[in-house]
C-alpha cells in the first residue's frame, strides 16, 4: 500500500474529526453563507500528482479553491428552482450510506441484502404520503429519472396493448402522449425513450390555469378512436403549483384505456397536511407517480422515488431486466432492483430518507409543509399589497410567482432579479407565465422562517427604488 493511503487509513479517526468540525461550522453558519457566487471561476488544469497529497493536504486545497464557491443552497433563503435542504437526520443517514457503502440490489440472495431497507423505506414513504401499498417503488437520482422510469414502463404497456414488445423489438412508431403542462424533464424522458419530444398531443388547460382541461382531454381521447395512450399529469406544476383534477381523470380512466402518470415531484407532499391533501384526491388511482425526496422531504441530493402499481411488475422487469446476464438469476424469482429500474449498481439512497422519516415522523413533515405554505402565502400577501410588484398567479401552495407591477417595465424584471440575487442573501429563478416574464420563489426548506421573508421583501423594496 502506498504511503498516503496507508497513513490515511491509520488516521481515519482524525480525518473524520476534521471533516466533522468543518461540516458543523458550515451548517451552523449556513444562514450567512452567500446564495450566489458573483466571480467567475475557471476549472484549473491541475497537475495530476505522482504520489498524491493525502486527505488532509487535499482538504486544504479544497478549502482554498472550492470551498469559497459553495453556496448556501440548502440554507433558508435559496428559493430558486424547487430546492429542498438536508435535515440533521438525513445528513446522518447520508454519511452512514457512504460509510457502509452497500449496493442494494437483492432482498433474497446471499451477501448484500440492503435492498430490504429500500423496500421498507418505500413503505414508510407511502404511509407518509397516505398512498395505498399496492405500489412497487424504488429510489433513483431525481424526479427526472423517476419520470423516465415510469414512462419506460408505460411505453412497454402501450406496446403490449398492440401486441408488441417494445423493450425487445424497439419502437416502430412514437407512442401517443397527451399532456398539458408537463415538466421539462418528462419531455426529456420522451427523447431518451425514443418516442421523441415533439410527438406530444397538447391538451388545453382550464382558463387561467396550468391544470388540464378535462373536457378538452376527453375530446382528444375521442379523437384517438380507442388507441391507447400515455397521459402525463401534474401534481404541482413548477410555475403556479397547479394540480390536475385527479378525481375527473380517474373517471375518464374507467371509461378509456390509457396509462396515467402523475409527476408529483414536490406537490405530492401536500398529502402530509390535512389542509392541502384534497389537492391530491384520487391520485392513488394513477398507474405511476413521481416523487422527489431531495425537494420537500429535505434529504440531500440525489434522491427521488418512482411508484408503479405492482400489477405491472412483469412489464417493469421486461423493461429493465439484465436479460443477457444469466448470473443475475431469474428476475422475478428473487426481487432484484437491478431488474426493476435503469441503474444497476447504486448507493443505499434510501438511508437518508429512512433516517429523516423515522426521526421526524408524520407530524414533523406536516409541520415543514405547513410552515413553507404559510410563508409562501405571507410572502404572496407582501407582493400583492405592494405598489411595485404583483402576483402572476394565486399562491396555491408553496411557490410565489410574481413580476413587476408596471407592465411597461417587463424589460427590467430580469435585471431586478439579478440585482436581488447579487446580494447573496436570497436566490430566485426566472420564468415566463401568462405572457409575462416572472420570478419564482419556492419555499421548500425546513429552516426558512418569517424573518427570512421579511428580510427578502425589504431587500426587494430597496432594489426597486434604485431602479426608479
Ligand atoms: C424538480 C422537478 C422535476 C425534476 O426533478 P429533478 O429532481 O431535478 O430530476 C420534475 N418534475 C417536477 C414537477 C419538478 O418539480
Coordinates of C-alpha atoms and ligand atoms in Angstrom, one line a residue:
X1 CA 0.0 0.0 0.0
X2 CA 1.4 3.4 -0.9
X3 CA 2.3 5.9 1.8
X4 CA -0.6 8.3 1.7
X5 CA -3.3 5.7 1.6
X6 CA -1.6 3.8 4.4
X7 CA -1.3 7.0 6.5
X8 CA -4.9 7.9 5.8
X9 CA -6.2 4.5 6.8
X10 CA -4.2 4.7 10.0
X11 CA -5.7 8.1 10.9
X12 CA -9.3 7.7 9.8
X13 CA -10.4 9.0 13.2
X14 CA -8.6 12.3 12.7
X15 CA -9.9 12.6 9.1
X16 CA -13.5 12.2 10.2
X17 CA -12.9 14.7 13.1
X18 CA -11.7 17.5 10.9
X19 CA -14.5 16.9 8.4
X20 CA -17.0 16.9 11.2
X21 CA -15.6 20.2 12.5
X22 CA -15.7 21.8 9.1
X23 CA -19.2 20.4 8.4
X24 CA -20.6 21.7 11.7
X25 CA -19.1 25.1 11.1
X26 CA -20.7 25.2 7.7
X27 CA -24.1 24.1 8.9
X28 CA -24.1 26.4 11.9
X29 CA -23.5 29.4 9.7
X30 CA -25.5 28.4 6.6
X31 CA -27.8 31.4 7.1
X32 CA -24.9 33.8 6.4
X33 CA -23.5 31.8 3.5
X34 CA -24.0 33.7 0.2
X35 CA -26.6 32.2 -2.0
X36 CA -24.7 33.2 -5.1
X37 CA -21.1 33.5 -6.4
X38 CA -20.5 36.6 -8.3
X39 CA -17.0 36.0 -9.5
X40 CA -16.0 33.8 -12.4
X41 CA -14.5 30.5 -11.5
X42 CA -12.4 28.6 -14.0
X43 CA -11.6 24.9 -13.5
X44 CA -7.7 24.8 -13.4
X45 CA -5.6 22.5 -15.4
X46 CA -4.5 20.8 -12.2
X47 CA -1.4 18.6 -12.5
X48 CA -2.1 15.1 -11.6
X49 CA 0.3 14.4 -8.8
X50 CA 2.6 11.4 -9.0
X51 CA 2.3 10.4 -5.3
X52 CA -0.9 12.3 -4.3
X53 CA -1.2 14.6 -1.3
X54 CA -3.1 12.6 1.3
X55 CA -6.5 13.6 2.6
X56 CA -5.6 16.4 5.0
X57 CA -3.5 18.2 2.4
X58 CA -6.2 17.7 -0.2
X59 CA -8.7 19.2 2.2
X60 CA -6.5 22.3 2.3
X61 CA -6.5 22.5 -1.5
X62 CA -10.3 22.0 -1.5
X63 CA -10.7 24.8 1.1
X64 CA -8.5 27.2 -0.8
X65 CA -10.1 26.5 -4.2
X66 CA -13.6 25.0 -3.9
X67 CA -14.9 25.8 -0.5
X68 CA -15.4 29.5 -1.4
X69 CA -17.7 28.7 -4.3
X70 CA -20.0 26.6 -2.1
X71 CA -23.3 28.5 -2.0
X72 CA -25.9 28.2 0.8
X73 CA -28.2 26.2 -1.4
X74 CA -29.5 24.1 1.4
X75 CA -30.0 27.2 3.6
X76 CA -33.2 29.1 4.4
X77 CA -33.2 31.6 1.6
X78 CA -32.3 29.6 -1.5
X79 CA -35.7 29.9 -3.2
X80 CA -34.7 29.2 -6.8
X81 CA -36.0 26.2 -8.8
X82 CA -37.5 23.9 -6.1
X83 CA -34.6 23.4 -3.8
X84 CA -35.0 21.5 -0.5
X85 CA -32.4 21.1 2.2
X86 CA -31.0 18.5 4.4
X87 CA -32.5 17.7 7.8
X88 CA -30.0 16.7 10.5
X89 CA -31.3 13.1 10.4
X90 CA -30.9 12.9 6.6
X91 CA -27.3 14.1 6.9
X92 CA -26.7 11.3 9.4
X93 CA -28.3 8.7 7.1
X94 CA -26.3 10.1 4.2
X95 CA -23.0 9.8 6.0
X96 CA -23.8 6.3 7.0
X97 CA -24.8 5.4 3.5
X98 CA -21.3 6.4 2.4
X99 CA -19.5 4.7 5.3
X100 CA -21.4 1.3 4.9
X101 CA -21.3 1.6 1.1
X102 CA -23.9 -1.0 0.4
X103 CA -25.1 -1.8 -3.1
X104 CA -28.9 -2.5 -2.7
X105 CA -29.9 -4.9 -5.4
X106 CA -31.4 -8.0 -3.9
X107 CA -33.5 -8.9 -1.0
X108 CA -33.1 -12.7 -1.0
X109 CA -29.7 -13.7 -2.3
X110 CA -26.7 -14.1 0.0
X111 CA -24.4 -11.2 0.6
X112 CA -25.7 -7.6 0.5
X113 CA -29.4 -7.7 1.2
X114 CA -29.8 -4.0 1.9
X115 CA -32.5 -3.7 -0.8
X116 CA -34.8 -4.7 2.1
X117 CA -34.0 -1.3 3.7
X118 CA -35.0 0.4 0.5
X119 CA -38.3 -1.5 0.3
X120 CA -39.0 -0.7 4.0
X121 CA -38.3 3.0 3.2
X122 CA -40.8 2.9 0.3
X123 CA -43.4 1.6 2.7
X124 CA -42.8 4.4 5.1
X125 CA -43.0 6.9 2.3
X126 CA -46.3 5.5 1.1
X127 CA -47.6 5.9 4.6
X128 CA -46.3 9.5 4.9
X129 CA -48.0 10.3 1.6
X130 CA -51.1 8.4 2.6
X131 CA -50.9 6.2 -0.5
X132 CA -52.0 2.5 -0.6
X133 CA -49.3 -0.2 -0.5
X134 CA -50.1 -1.6 -4.0
X135 CA -47.2 0.4 -5.5
X136 CA -43.8 -1.0 -6.1
X137 CA -41.2 1.7 -5.7
X138 CA -37.5 2.3 -5.9
X139 CA -35.0 5.1 -5.4
X140 CA -33.4 6.9 -8.3
X141 CA -31.3 10.0 -8.6
X142 CA -34.1 12.6 -9.1
X143 CA -37.5 13.2 -10.4
X144 CA -36.1 13.3 -14.0
X145 CA -35.0 9.6 -13.6
X146 CA -38.3 8.8 -11.9
X147 CA -40.3 10.2 -14.7
X148 CA -38.1 8.3 -17.1
X149 CA -38.5 5.0 -15.2
X150 CA -42.3 5.4 -15.0
X151 CA -42.6 6.3 -18.7
X152 CA -40.4 3.5 -19.8
X153 CA -42.8 1.0 -18.2
X154 CA -45.8 3.0 -19.7
X155 CA -44.1 2.6 -23.1
X156 CA -43.9 -1.2 -22.6
X157 CA -47.5 -1.3 -21.5
X158 CA -48.6 0.7 -24.6
X159 CA -46.7 -1.7 -26.9
X160 CA -48.4 -4.7 -25.2
X161 CA -51.8 -3.1 -25.9
X162 CA -51.0 -3.6 -29.5
X163 CA -49.3 -6.9 -29.2
X164 CA -45.7 -5.6 -29.4
X165 CA -42.8 -5.9 -27.0
X166 CA -41.1 -2.6 -27.3
X167 CA -38.3 -3.4 -24.8
X168 CA -37.3 -6.3 -27.1
X169 CA -38.1 -5.1 -30.6
X170 CA -37.8 -1.4 -30.3
X171 CA -40.3 1.3 -31.3
X172 CA -41.8 1.1 -34.7
X173 CA -43.6 4.4 -34.3
X174 CA -43.8 7.1 -31.5
X175 CA -46.2 6.2 -28.6
X176 CA -49.2 8.5 -28.2
X177 CA -48.6 11.0 -25.4
X178 CA -51.2 13.5 -24.1
X179 CA -50.2 16.3 -21.7
X180 CA -50.9 19.9 -20.8
X181 CA -48.1 21.4 -18.7
X182 CA -45.6 18.5 -18.3
X183 CA -42.4 19.3 -16.6
X184 CA -39.4 19.7 -19.0
X185 CA -37.9 16.5 -17.6
X186 CA -40.9 14.5 -18.8
X187 CA -40.3 15.8 -22.3
X188 CA -36.6 15.0 -22.0
X189 CA -37.6 11.5 -20.9
X190 CA -39.6 11.1 -24.1
X191 CA -36.5 12.0 -26.1
X192 CA -34.5 9.4 -24.2
X193 CA -37.2 6.8 -24.7
X194 CA -37.1 7.1 -28.4
X195 CA -40.6 8.4 -28.7
X196 CA -39.5 11.9 -29.5
X197 CA -40.1 15.1 -27.6
X198 CA -42.2 16.7 -30.3
X199 CA -44.7 13.9 -30.7
X200 CA -47.0 15.2 -28.0
X201 CA -50.7 16.0 -28.2
X202 CA -51.2 19.1 -26.2
X203 CA -54.3 19.3 -24.1
X204 CA -55.7 22.7 -23.3
X205 CA -55.6 24.0 -19.8
X206 CA -58.5 25.3 -17.7
X207 CA -58.9 29.1 -18.1
X208 CA -56.1 31.0 -16.4
X209 CA -54.7 27.7 -15.0
X210 CA -52.0 25.2 -15.7
X211 CA -54.3 22.3 -15.0
X212 CA -55.6 20.0 -17.7
X213 CA -59.0 21.0 -19.2
X214 CA -61.0 17.8 -18.6
X215 CA -63.4 18.5 -21.4
X216 CA -60.5 19.0 -23.9
X217 CA -58.8 15.9 -22.6
X218 CA -62.0 13.9 -23.3
X219 CA -62.3 15.4 -26.8
X220 CA -58.7 14.5 -27.6
X221 CA -59.3 11.0 -26.3
X222 CA -62.3 10.5 -28.5
X223 CA -60.2 11.7 -31.5
X224 CA -57.8 8.8 -30.9
X225 CA -60.6 6.4 -31.6
X226 CA -59.7 3.9 -28.9
X227 CA -56.0 4.0 -29.4
X228 CA -54.2 3.6 -26.0
X229 CA -52.0 6.5 -24.9
X230 CA -49.9 7.8 -22.1
X231 CA -51.3 10.7 -20.0
X232 CA -48.7 12.8 -18.2
X233 CA -50.5 14.8 -15.5
X234 CA -49.2 17.2 -12.8
X235 CA -49.4 17.1 -9.1
X236 CA -47.9 20.5 -8.7
X237 CA -46.6 22.5 -11.7
X238 CA -43.5 24.5 -11.1
X239 CA -44.8 27.9 -12.0
X240 CA -48.1 28.0 -10.2
X241 CA -48.2 24.7 -8.3
X242 CA -51.4 23.8 -10.1
X243 CA -52.9 20.3 -9.7
X244 CA -54.8 18.4 -12.3
X245 CA -58.2 17.2 -11.3
X246 CA -57.4 13.6 -10.4
X247 CA -61.0 12.7 -9.5
X248 CA -62.1 13.6 -13.0
X249 CA -59.1 11.8 -14.6
X250 CA -59.9 8.7 -12.6
X251 CA -63.5 8.9 -14.0
X252 CA -62.1 9.1 -17.6
X253 CA -59.7 6.2 -16.8
X254 CA -62.7 4.0 -16.0
X255 CA -64.1 4.8 -19.5
X256 CA -60.9 4.8 -21.7
X257 CA -57.7 2.8 -22.0
X258 CA -54.6 4.8 -21.0
X259 CA -51.6 4.8 -18.8
X260 CA -51.9 7.5 -16.2
X261 CA -48.7 9.0 -14.9
X262 CA -48.6 11.8 -12.3
X263 CA -45.5 13.9 -11.8
X264 CA -45.9 14.9 -8.1
X265 CA -42.2 15.7 -7.6
X266 CA -42.8 18.2 -4.8
X267 CA -46.6 18.6 -4.8
X268 CA -47.0 15.1 -3.5
X269 CA -46.0 16.3 -0.1
X270 CA -49.2 18.3 0.1
X271 CA -50.5 14.9 1.4
X272 CA -48.7 15.5 4.6
X273 CA -51.2 18.2 5.6
X274 CA -54.9 17.8 6.4
X275 CA -55.4 21.3 4.9
X276 CA -53.9 20.5 1.5
X277 CA -54.4 16.8 1.0
X278 CA -57.6 17.5 -1.0
X279 CA -55.3 18.7 -3.9
X280 CA -54.3 15.1 -4.4
X281 CA -57.6 13.5 -4.1
X282 CA -57.8 10.5 -6.4
X283 CA -54.1 10.3 -7.1
X284 CA -53.9 6.8 -5.7
X285 CA -55.6 5.5 -8.9
X286 CA -52.7 6.6 -11.1
X287 CA -50.6 3.8 -12.7
X288 CA -47.3 5.6 -11.8
X289 CA -46.2 8.5 -9.6
X290 CA -43.0 10.5 -9.4
X291 CA -41.9 11.9 -6.0
X292 CA -38.7 13.8 -5.4
X293 CA -37.1 13.3 -2.0
X294 CA -34.4 15.9 -2.4
X295 CA -37.0 18.6 -2.5
X296 CA -39.7 18.6 0.2
X297 CA -38.5 15.6 2.1
X298 CA -35.4 17.7 2.7
X299 CA -32.8 14.9 2.2
X300 CA -29.5 15.6 0.3
X301 CA -29.2 15.1 -3.4
X302 CA -29.6 12.6 -5.2
X303 CA -32.9 11.1 -4.0
X304 CA -36.2 10.5 -5.7
X305 CA -38.7 7.7 -5.9
X306 CA -40.8 6.1 -8.6
X307 CA -44.0 4.4 -7.6
X308 CA -45.5 2.0 -10.1
X309 CA -48.6 -0.2 -9.4
X310 CA -47.4 -3.6 -8.5
X311 CA -49.7 -5.2 -11.1
X312 CA -47.2 -4.1 -13.7
X313 CA -44.3 -5.9 -12.1
X314 CA -43.8 -8.1 -15.2
X315 CA -43.8 -5.1 -17.6
X316 CA -41.2 -3.4 -15.3
X317 CA -38.9 -6.4 -15.4
X318 CA -39.4 -6.7 -19.2
X319 CA -38.3 -3.1 -19.5
X320 CA -35.3 -3.1 -17.1
X321 CA -34.0 -6.7 -16.8
X322 CA -30.4 -7.5 -17.5
X323 CA -31.6 -10.2 -19.8
X324 CA -28.3 -11.4 -21.1
X325 CA -26.7 -11.9 -17.7
X326 CA -27.7 -15.4 -16.5
X327 CA -25.5 -15.0 -13.4
X328 CA -28.1 -12.5 -12.1
X329 CA -30.7 -15.1 -11.8
X330 CA -34.4 -15.1 -12.5
X331 CA -35.5 -11.5 -12.1
X332 CA -39.0 -12.4 -10.8
X333 CA -37.8 -15.1 -8.5
X334 CA -35.5 -13.0 -6.4
X335 CA -36.5 -9.4 -6.1
X336 CA -33.6 -7.6 -7.7
X337 CA -33.7 -3.9 -8.1
X338 CA -31.3 -4.1 -11.0
X339 CA -34.1 -5.7 -13.0
X340 CA -36.7 -3.1 -12.0
X341 CA -35.0 0.2 -12.7
X342 CA -32.5 1.8 -15.0
X343 CA -29.4 1.6 -12.9
X344 CA -27.6 -1.5 -11.7
X345 CA -25.0 -0.6 -9.0
X346 CA -26.4 2.1 -6.7
X347 CA -25.7 3.5 -3.3
X348 CA -28.1 2.9 -0.4
X349 CA -30.0 6.0 -1.5
X350 CA -32.9 5.2 0.8
X351 CA -31.0 5.6 4.0
X352 CA -31.1 9.4 4.3
X353 CA -34.9 9.3 3.7
X354 CA -35.3 6.4 6.1
X355 CA -33.5 8.3 8.8
X356 CA -35.4 11.5 8.3
X357 CA -38.9 9.9 8.1
X358 CA -38.1 7.9 11.3
X359 CA -36.6 10.9 13.1
X360 CA -39.4 13.4 12.4
X361 CA -42.5 11.3 11.6
X362 CA -45.8 12.4 10.3
X363 CA -46.0 15.5 12.4
X364 CA -42.5 16.6 11.6
X365 CA -43.3 16.6 7.9
X366 CA -46.7 18.1 8.3
X367 CA -45.1 21.0 10.1
X368 CA -42.4 21.5 7.5
X369 CA -45.0 21.5 4.7
X370 CA -47.5 23.8 6.5
X371 CA -44.8 26.2 7.6
X372 CA -43.5 26.5 4.0
X373 CA -47.0 27.0 2.6
X374 CA -47.8 29.6 5.2
X375 CA -44.6 31.5 4.5
X376 CA -45.4 31.4 0.7
X377 CA -48.9 32.8 1.4
X378 CA -47.5 35.5 3.6
X379 CA -44.8 36.5 1.1
X380 CA -47.6 36.4 -1.6
X381 CA -49.5 38.9 0.5
X382 CA -46.5 41.2 0.8
X383 CA -46.2 41.1 -3.0
X384 CA -49.9 41.7 -3.5
X385 CA -50.1 44.7 -1.2
X386 CA -47.1 46.3 -2.8
X387 CA -47.1 49.2 -5.3
X388 CA -44.1 47.8 -7.2
X389 CA -44.9 44.1 -7.5
X390 CA -47.8 41.9 -8.5
X391 CA -48.6 38.2 -8.4
X392 CA -48.7 36.3 -11.7
X393 CA -50.8 33.5 -10.2
X394 CA -52.6 33.0 -6.9
X395 CA -50.4 31.3 -4.3
X396 CA -51.8 27.8 -4.3
X397 CA -49.2 26.1 -2.2
X398 CA -45.5 26.8 -1.6
X399 CA -44.4 28.9 -4.7
X400 CA -44.8 32.6 -5.3
X401 CA -44.8 33.6 -9.0
X402 CA -44.6 37.3 -9.4
X403 CA -43.4 40.2 -11.5
X404 CA -43.0 44.0 -11.5
X405 CA -46.4 45.7 -11.3
X406 CA -45.8 48.1 -14.1
X407 CA -46.3 46.2 -17.4
X408 CA -44.1 48.8 -19.2
X409 CA -41.2 47.6 -17.1
X410 CA -41.2 44.0 -18.4
X411 CA -37.6 44.5 -19.7
X412 CA -36.4 45.2 -16.2
X413 CA -37.7 42.1 -14.5
X414 CA -34.6 40.0 -15.1
X415 CA -32.3 42.9 -14.2
X416 CA -34.2 43.4 -10.9
X417 CA -33.9 39.6 -10.1
X418 CA -30.2 39.7 -10.9
X419 CA -29.6 42.6 -8.6
X420 CA -31.6 40.8 -5.9
X421 CA -29.7 37.6 -6.3
X422 CA -26.4 39.5 -6.4
X423 CA -27.0 40.5 -2.8
X424 CA -26.2 36.9 -1.9
X425 CA -29.0 36.9 0.6
X426 CA -31.6 35.1 -1.5
X427 CA -31.8 33.3 -4.7
X428 CA -34.7 33.2 -7.1
X429 CA -35.1 32.0 -10.6
X430 CA -36.9 33.5 -13.7
X431 CA -39.9 32.1 -15.5
X432 CA -42.4 33.0 -18.2
X433 CA -46.0 32.7 -17.4
X434 CA -49.2 34.2 -18.8
X435 CA -47.4 36.4 -21.3
X436 CA -45.2 37.8 -18.6
X437 CA -41.5 37.5 -17.6
X438 CA -41.8 36.5 -14.0
X439 CA -39.8 35.5 -10.9
X440 CA -40.4 32.4 -8.8
X441 CA -39.7 31.9 -5.1
X442 CA -40.2 28.3 -3.9
X443 CA -40.4 27.5 -0.2
X444 CA -39.2 24.0 0.4
X445 CA -36.6 24.3 3.2
X446 CA -37.2 23.2 6.8
X447 CA -35.2 26.2 8.1
X448 CA -37.0 29.1 6.4
X449 CA -38.9 31.4 8.8
X450 CA -40.7 34.6 8.9
X451 CA -37.6 36.8 9.4
X452 CA -36.3 35.4 6.1
X453 CA -39.3 36.6 4.1
X454 CA -39.2 40.0 5.8
X455 CA -35.6 40.4 5.1
X456 CA -36.0 39.5 1.5
X457 CA -39.0 41.7 1.0
X458 CA -37.1 44.7 2.5
X459 CA -34.3 44.0 0.0
X460 CA -36.7 43.8 -2.9
X461 CA -38.1 47.3 -1.9
X462 CA -34.6 48.7 -1.6
X463 CA -33.6 47.4 -5.0
X464 CA -36.7 48.6 -6.8
X465 CA -36.0 52.1 -5.5
X466 CA -32.6 52.1 -7.1
X467 CA -34.2 51.1 -10.4
X468 CA -36.6 54.0 -10.4
Ligands
LIG1 C1 -37.9 19.3 -9.9 C2 -38.9 18.6 -10.8 C3 -38.6 17.6 -11.7 C4 -37.2 17.2 -12.0 O1 -36.6 16.8 -10.8 P1 -35.0 16.5 -10.6 O2 -35.0 16.0 -9.2 O3 -34.4 17.8 -10.8 O4 -34.6 15.5 -11.6 C5 -39.6 17.0 -12.4 N1 -40.9 17.4 -12.2 C6 -41.3 18.4 -11.3 C7 -42.7 18.8 -11.1 C8 -40.3 19.0 -10.6 O5 -40.6 20.0 -9.7

